[in-house]
Short mmCIF file of C-alpha atoms in Angstrom, two decimals:
data_model
loop_
_atom_site.label_atom_id
_atom_site.label_comp_id
_atom_site.label_asym_id
_atom_site.label_seq_id
_atom_site.Cartn_x
_atom_site.Cartn_y
_atom_site.Cartn_z
CA MET A 969 0.02 -0.03 0.01
CA ALA A 970 1.35 3.56 -0.91
CA THR A 971 2.72 5.34 2.00
CA ILE A 972 4.32 8.20 0.32
CA PRO A 973 2.11 8.46 -2.83
CA TRP A 974 2.88 12.30 -3.05
CA LEU A 975 6.63 11.27 -4.10
CA VAL A 976 6.42 11.88 -7.93
CA ASP A 977 4.26 15.08 -7.67
CA VAL A 978 6.82 16.57 -5.03
CA LEU A 979 9.77 15.74 -7.35
CA ARG A 980 8.27 17.08 -10.32
CA ALA A 981 7.32 20.22 -8.62
CA ALA A 982 11.01 20.71 -7.59
CA GLY A 983 12.04 20.59 -11.34
CA VAL A 984 13.38 16.99 -10.93
CA GLN A 985 13.09 14.85 -14.02
CA VAL A 986 11.19 11.64 -13.26
CA VAL A 987 10.30 8.26 -14.86
CA VAL A 988 7.83 6.10 -13.12
CA GLU A 989 8.85 2.57 -13.10
CA GLY A 990 5.58 0.17 -13.41
CA ASP A 991 3.16 -0.11 -10.54
CA TRP A 992 5.24 2.01 -8.15
CA LEU A 993 2.26 2.82 -5.82
CA ASN A 994 1.72 -0.75 -5.04
CA ARG A 995 5.32 -1.84 -4.93
CA GLY A 996 6.99 -2.24 -1.67
CA ARG A 997 8.16 -4.42 1.30
CA PRO A 998 5.73 -5.61 4.26
CA GLY A 999 5.86 -3.64 7.36
CA SER A 1000 5.16 0.01 8.51
CA PHE A 1001 6.88 2.75 6.87
CA ASP A 1002 6.74 6.28 8.58
CA PRO A 1003 9.92 7.98 7.00
CA ILE A 1004 11.47 10.94 8.73
CA GLY A 1005 14.61 11.38 6.51
CA VAL A 1006 16.25 10.68 3.33
CA LEU A 1007 19.23 8.24 2.93
CA TRP A 1008 21.81 8.52 -0.07
CA HIS A 1009 23.49 5.33 -1.52
CA HIS A 1010 25.45 4.43 -4.47
CA THR A 1011 24.63 1.41 -6.33
CA ALA A 1012 28.27 -0.05 -6.95
CA ALA A 1013 27.41 -0.25 -10.81
CA THR A 1014 29.23 1.39 -13.35
CA SER A 1015 26.96 3.75 -15.31
CA SER A 1016 27.75 5.90 -18.39
CA ALA A 1017 25.90 8.24 -20.95
CA SER A 1018 25.09 5.31 -23.11
CA ASN A 1019 24.12 2.99 -19.97
CA PRO A 1020 22.55 5.41 -17.67
CA HIS A 1021 20.89 2.96 -15.17
CA PRO A 1022 22.70 -0.46 -15.24
CA ALA A 1023 21.33 -1.25 -11.51
CA LEU A 1024 17.67 -0.36 -12.21
CA ASN A 1025 16.51 -3.93 -12.40
CA ILE A 1026 18.02 -5.09 -9.43
CA CYS A 1027 16.81 -2.00 -7.55
CA ILE A 1028 13.04 -3.10 -8.57
CA ASN A 1029 13.43 -6.81 -8.30
CA GLY A 1030 16.18 -7.41 -5.76
CA ARG A 1031 18.83 -9.95 -5.52
CA SER A 1032 18.84 -13.68 -4.46
CA ASP A 1033 19.87 -12.71 -1.02
CA LEU A 1034 17.74 -9.42 -0.59
CA PRO A 1035 14.10 -9.15 -2.12
CA GLY A 1036 13.31 -5.74 -3.97
CA PRO A 1037 12.36 -3.06 -4.17
CA LEU A 1038 15.85 -1.75 -2.87
CA CYS A 1039 15.15 1.91 -2.75
CA GLN A 1040 12.28 4.28 -3.49
CA ALA A 1041 13.99 5.77 -6.42
CA LEU A 1042 17.15 5.22 -8.58
CA VAL A 1043 19.08 8.14 -9.75
CA ASP A 1044 20.59 7.47 -13.20
CA TYR A 1045 23.78 9.08 -15.03
CA HIS A 1046 21.91 11.92 -16.43
CA GLY A 1047 20.22 13.01 -13.07
CA VAL A 1048 16.83 11.35 -13.78
CA PHE A 1049 14.84 10.03 -11.05
CA HIS A 1050 13.30 6.43 -11.62
CA VAL A 1051 10.68 6.30 -9.15
CA ILE A 1052 10.19 2.51 -7.95
CA SER A 1053 8.21 2.50 -4.88
CA ALA A 1054 6.00 4.55 -2.55
CA GLY A 1055 6.26 1.94 0.23
CA ARG A 1056 8.91 0.49 2.43
CA CYS A 1057 12.08 -0.78 0.71
CA ASN A 1058 15.17 -2.90 1.63
CA HIS A 1059 17.74 -0.17 1.24
CA ALA A 1060 18.94 0.83 4.68
CA GLY A 1061 19.18 -2.25 7.03
CA VAL A 1062 19.77 -1.55 10.56
CA SER A 1063 20.30 2.11 11.45
CA GLY A 1064 23.01 2.57 14.17
CA GLY A 1065 21.77 6.24 14.49
CA SER A 1066 23.25 9.31 12.92
CA GLY A 1067 22.45 13.06 13.62
CA PRO A 1068 18.71 13.26 14.21
CA ILE A 1069 18.21 9.84 12.65
CA PRO A 1070 17.81 7.28 15.73
CA ALA A 1071 18.94 3.71 15.88
CA GLY A 1072 16.35 1.21 14.60
CA ASP A 1073 14.93 -0.14 11.27
CA GLY A 1074 16.45 2.18 8.56
CA ASN A 1075 14.10 0.87 6.10
CA THR A 1076 11.06 2.36 8.22
CA LEU A 1077 12.87 5.46 9.06
CA MET A 1078 14.26 6.71 5.69
CA ILE A 1079 13.49 7.22 2.02
CA GLY A 1080 16.30 5.90 -0.10
CA TRP A 1081 18.03 7.04 -3.22
CA GLU A 1082 20.21 4.76 -4.97
CA ILE A 1083 22.57 6.84 -7.10
CA ASP A 1084 23.99 4.84 -9.94
CA TYR A 1085 27.60 4.78 -10.09
CA ASN A 1086 30.17 2.42 -8.79
CA GLY A 1087 31.96 4.60 -5.99
CA VAL A 1088 35.31 3.12 -6.38
CA ASP A 1089 36.89 4.55 -9.57
CA GLN A 1090 33.63 6.49 -10.59
CA ARG A 1091 32.05 9.38 -8.91
CA MET A 1092 28.55 10.65 -9.21
CA THR A 1093 27.83 13.09 -11.96
CA THR A 1094 26.96 16.56 -11.39
CA ALA A 1095 23.59 15.92 -12.78
CA GLN A 1096 23.23 13.15 -10.24
CA TYR A 1097 24.25 15.38 -7.53
CA ASP A 1098 22.11 18.50 -8.67
CA ALA A 1099 18.99 16.20 -8.89
CA SER A 1100 19.52 14.39 -5.45
CA ILE A 1101 19.99 17.72 -3.79
CA ALA A 1102 16.87 19.10 -5.28
CA ALA A 1103 14.91 16.02 -4.59
CA THR A 1104 16.16 15.75 -1.06
CA ALA A 1105 15.15 19.19 -0.31
CA ALA A 1106 11.65 18.90 -1.57
CA VAL A 1107 11.05 15.57 0.07
CA LEU A 1108 12.35 17.00 3.47
CA THR A 1109 10.06 19.94 2.96
CA ARG A 1110 7.30 17.67 2.50
CA LEU A 1111 8.16 15.82 5.62
CA GLY A 1112 8.49 19.03 7.67
CA ARG A 1113 12.25 18.23 8.46
CA ASP A 1114 15.29 20.17 8.14
CA SER A 1115 18.55 19.34 6.21
CA SER A 1116 20.08 17.37 9.07
CA TYR A 1117 17.63 14.63 8.29
CA ALA A 1118 19.61 13.90 5.01
CA ARG A 1119 22.16 11.25 5.79
CA GLY A 1120 24.49 8.85 3.88
CA HIS A 1121 24.37 5.13 4.23
CA ARG A 1122 27.88 5.16 5.51
CA GLU A 1123 26.78 7.30 8.44
CA THR A 1124 23.98 5.08 9.67
CA SER A 1125 25.23 1.63 8.69
CA THR A 1126 26.20 -0.85 11.29
CA THR A 1127 28.17 -2.99 8.90
CA GLY A 1128 30.80 -0.84 7.49
CA LYS A 1129 29.02 0.48 4.27
CA ILE A 1130 31.11 3.02 2.41
CA ASP A 1131 28.27 4.77 0.37
CA PRO A 1132 27.77 7.32 -1.13
CA SER A 1133 31.56 7.59 -1.96
CA PHE A 1134 33.48 10.56 -2.99
CA ILE A 1135 31.09 13.33 -1.61
CA ASP A 1136 31.50 15.26 1.53
CA LEU A 1137 28.14 14.57 3.54
CA ASN A 1138 28.33 17.90 5.52
CA THR A 1139 28.55 19.68 2.16
CA MET A 1140 25.55 17.74 0.88
CA ARG A 1141 23.53 18.92 3.91
CA ALA A 1142 24.58 22.42 3.54
CA ASP A 1143 23.58 22.27 -0.10
CA VAL A 1144 20.21 20.76 0.72
CA ALA A 1145 19.75 23.71 3.47
CA ALA A 1146 20.46 26.14 0.89
CA LYS A 1147 18.06 24.87 -1.63
CA MET A 1148 15.28 24.50 0.96
CA ALA A 1149 15.82 28.00 1.84
CA GLY A 1150 15.39 29.16 -1.78
CA GLY A 1151 19.10 29.06 -2.83
CA GLY A 1152 20.47 30.73 0.09
CA GLY A 1153 19.74 34.44 -0.83
CA GLY A 1154 23.36 35.33 0.08
CA TRP A 1155 26.08 37.26 -2.14
CA SER A 1156 26.29 35.80 -5.39
CA SER A 1157 28.53 36.66 -8.45
CA ILE A 1158 28.97 35.32 -12.14
CA VAL A 1159 32.29 35.58 -13.98
CA ASP A 1160 31.83 34.65 -17.90
CA ASN A 1161 34.88 34.34 -20.04
CA ALA A 1162 34.04 37.72 -21.51
CA THR A 1163 33.98 39.41 -18.19
CA ALA A 1164 36.41 42.29 -18.29
CA GLY A 1165 39.22 41.95 -15.83
CA ARG A 1166 37.72 38.82 -14.28
CA PHE A 1167 38.84 36.12 -16.79
CA THR A 1168 42.39 35.12 -17.80
CA ALA A 1169 43.56 32.40 -20.30
CA SER A 1170 46.66 32.03 -22.39
CA THR A 1171 46.55 32.24 -26.16
CA ASN A 1172 46.21 28.51 -26.38
CA TRP A 1173 42.55 28.98 -25.41
CA GLY A 1174 40.42 29.66 -28.59
CA VAL A 1175 37.10 31.41 -28.79
CA SER A 1176 33.96 29.91 -30.11
CA THR A 1177 30.27 30.73 -30.88
CA TYR A 1178 29.46 27.23 -31.98
CA SER A 1179 27.00 26.04 -29.44
CA GLY A 1180 23.77 27.59 -28.61
CA GLN A 1181 24.05 26.39 -25.08
CA ARG A 1182 26.79 28.84 -24.25
CA TYR A 1183 26.55 31.42 -21.53
CA GLY A 1184 26.82 34.82 -23.04
CA ALA A 1185 28.27 35.61 -26.38
CA ASP A 1186 30.92 33.00 -26.78
CA TYR A 1187 33.12 30.59 -24.85
CA ARG A 1188 36.69 29.44 -24.65
CA TYR A 1189 38.17 25.96 -25.74
CA ALA A 1190 41.40 24.13 -25.71
CA ASP A 1191 42.84 20.65 -26.36
CA PRO A 1192 43.54 18.48 -23.27
CA VAL A 1193 47.37 18.28 -22.58
CA ALA A 1194 49.51 17.02 -19.71
CA ALA A 1195 49.79 20.58 -18.22
CA SER A 1196 47.67 22.82 -16.28
CA ASP A 1197 47.50 25.98 -18.65
CA ALA A 1198 44.41 27.08 -16.49
CA ALA A 1199 41.79 29.43 -17.40
CA TRP A 1200 41.10 31.22 -14.37
CA TYR A 1201 38.07 33.18 -12.82
CA LYS A 1202 38.61 35.94 -10.43
CA PHE A 1203 36.07 36.90 -7.65
CA ASN A 1204 35.97 39.56 -4.97
CA VAL A 1205 34.79 37.26 -2.09
CA PRO A 1206 33.13 39.38 0.51
CA ARG A 1207 34.01 37.26 3.58
CA THR A 1208 35.62 34.05 4.41
CA GLY A 1209 32.76 31.36 4.50
CA ASN A 1210 30.95 28.59 2.63
CA TYR A 1211 30.17 29.21 -1.15
CA ARG A 1212 28.36 27.17 -3.83
CA VAL A 1213 30.62 26.92 -6.78
CA GLU A 1214 28.60 26.29 -10.03
CA ALA A 1215 29.74 26.00 -13.60
CA TRP A 1216 28.09 26.63 -16.96
CA TRP A 1217 29.39 24.85 -20.10
CA PRO A 1218 27.78 24.08 -23.49
CA ALA A 1219 27.73 20.14 -24.11
CA ASN A 1220 28.72 18.44 -27.01
CA SER A 1221 29.79 14.78 -27.73
CA GLY A 1222 33.23 16.06 -28.99
CA TYR A 1223 33.83 17.84 -25.67
CA ASN A 1224 36.00 16.40 -22.76
CA ALA A 1225 34.50 13.62 -20.38
CA SER A 1226 36.57 14.66 -17.49
CA THR A 1227 37.12 18.31 -17.36
CA PRO A 1228 39.13 19.36 -14.31
CA TYR A 1229 37.68 22.51 -12.39
CA VAL A 1230 40.03 23.78 -9.62
CA VAL A 1231 38.65 25.46 -6.52
CA ALA A 1232 41.08 27.55 -4.61
CA THR A 1233 39.80 27.03 -0.95
CA THR A 1234 41.06 27.99 2.52
CA THR A 1235 42.66 24.60 2.66
CA GLY A 1236 44.15 24.56 -0.52
CA ASN A 1237 43.11 23.58 -4.28
CA ARG A 1238 40.21 21.22 -4.64
CA THR A 1239 39.74 19.63 -8.08
CA VAL A 1240 36.36 18.42 -9.44
CA TYR A 1241 36.07 16.64 -12.63
CA VAL A 1242 32.94 16.87 -14.88
CA ASP A 1243 31.74 15.46 -18.08
CA GLN A 1244 31.27 18.34 -20.59
CA ARG A 1245 29.75 16.08 -23.11
CA ALA A 1246 26.43 16.14 -21.28
CA THR A 1247 24.06 18.36 -19.03
CA GLY A 1248 25.08 21.65 -20.86
CA GLY A 1249 23.34 24.91 -21.00
CA GLN A 1250 22.49 25.24 -17.39
CA TRP A 1251 24.20 25.71 -14.19
CA ARG A 1252 25.72 22.66 -12.51
CA THR A 1253 26.97 22.34 -9.03
CA LEU A 1254 30.48 21.44 -8.51
CA GLY A 1255 30.06 21.63 -4.74
CA THR A 1256 30.24 23.79 -1.62
CA PHE A 1257 33.67 24.93 -0.43
CA THR A 1258 35.08 27.23 2.30
CA LEU A 1259 36.76 30.36 0.43
CA PRO A 1260 38.86 32.94 1.81
CA ALA A 1261 37.85 36.69 1.77
CA GLY A 1262 39.42 38.93 -0.94
CA ASP A 1263 39.73 39.59 -4.71
CA ALA A 1264 41.72 36.78 -6.35
CA ASP A 1265 41.52 34.00 -8.68
CA ARG A 1266 39.16 31.51 -7.18
CA VAL A 1267 38.18 28.87 -9.62
CA ALA A 1268 40.08 27.51 -12.81
CA VAL A 1269 39.38 25.22 -15.68
CA SER A 1270 42.43 23.09 -16.20
CA ARG A 1271 43.47 21.57 -19.61
CA TRP A 1272 45.39 18.68 -17.77
CA SER A 1273 42.76 15.91 -18.63
CA SER A 1274 43.55 12.24 -19.63
CA ALA A 1275 40.25 12.08 -21.51
CA ALA A 1276 39.89 13.07 -25.13
CA GLY A 1277 37.79 15.98 -26.48
CA LEU A 1278 37.94 19.78 -26.07
CA VAL A 1279 38.09 21.38 -22.69
CA ILE A 1280 35.48 24.09 -22.43
CA ALA A 1281 35.70 27.33 -20.04
CA ASP A 1282 32.39 29.36 -20.22
CA ALA A 1283 30.97 30.69 -16.83
CA VAL A 1284 31.38 30.35 -13.23
CA ARG A 1285 29.01 31.40 -10.38
CA LEU A 1286 29.73 31.56 -6.78
CA THR A 1287 26.89 31.88 -4.09
CA GLU A 1288 27.27 32.40 -0.44
CA VAL A 1289 25.44 29.83 1.58
#
C-alpha cells in the first residue's frame, strides 16, 4: 500500500526529471513505513551516458539474498529519478543512528535514493548530485524536516558501508539547506569568459560561438594536455565562508569527459571533474567550499585531462550559503 503517494508530484514540482517504473504505488516490502529522513546510497554499478541506469532492474526486483524493491528511487547517470516504490524498501538495513536519525529499522525510518555509480573509480555525475540535492530538499520540506535529516548510508550503517563515495556529506547537507531556503539568498557573483578583468587564459585557448548552449556571447576551448595551462575566474569574495560553486558549459559529444575544475579554498586547491559531453546549457553544482575573503583567482578550468575532447571554459557562479 502506498505510504508516500505524493513522491512523484513533489519531485516534479521541484524540477526533478522523473520516470515512473511500473506499479510504483503498490510496490514495496511488508511492514510499517513512516519516514522521517532521506538516505543517500551508491549502487556500485558502473553507469555511463550510453548505459545510464545499469542497476535499475536489481533495484526493482532485488537480489537472491535480498528481495526488492531496494530503494524508493534510482538516480541515473543523467540525473533522472526512476521512481520505484511509494512504500517500504530494503535499502538501509539496521540504522546505528546518525544525527537526528535514531537507531532502529532504517527501512522504516528513511526514504532511499540509489545513485547509480560504482563508487570505487567512478564519482557521481554533477547531474546526479544536482538532482539528488533538489529531490532531497523537496522531500524533507514535505516531511517537515530540516537538512540534518539527510544522511549517507555510511553514516547510519552498522556493517561498514562506504556509500555514497566521493562526496562530503556535510557539504551535501549544506547544499540541501540552501536549496530549502530558496538558494541561500546571500552574495552571488557570475564571471563569464568575457567578463573584463575577471577571466584570464593563455593564447592556447580559442574563442567559439558554435554552441547555442553557451553562456553569453561566446566561450573558450582548448585541447587537453599534460599541463595545467588553466583558465582562471577571479572573484571578490566578501568574507570567508561557505560558497556554492557552479559552472556553466555548452555540452557536445566532442567535448571532454573529465574536465578538471580547480577551486582555491582556505585549505588548498580542490579539483572536481565534470563530463562536458552532457548536461550543458545550465548551472551545474561543483560543490560547496570554504573560500577566503578577498579579490583573487578562485576557480580555474585546467587542460590537464587524460580524456579526449575539447576542454571548455564558459562561466562560473559563486553563491554564499
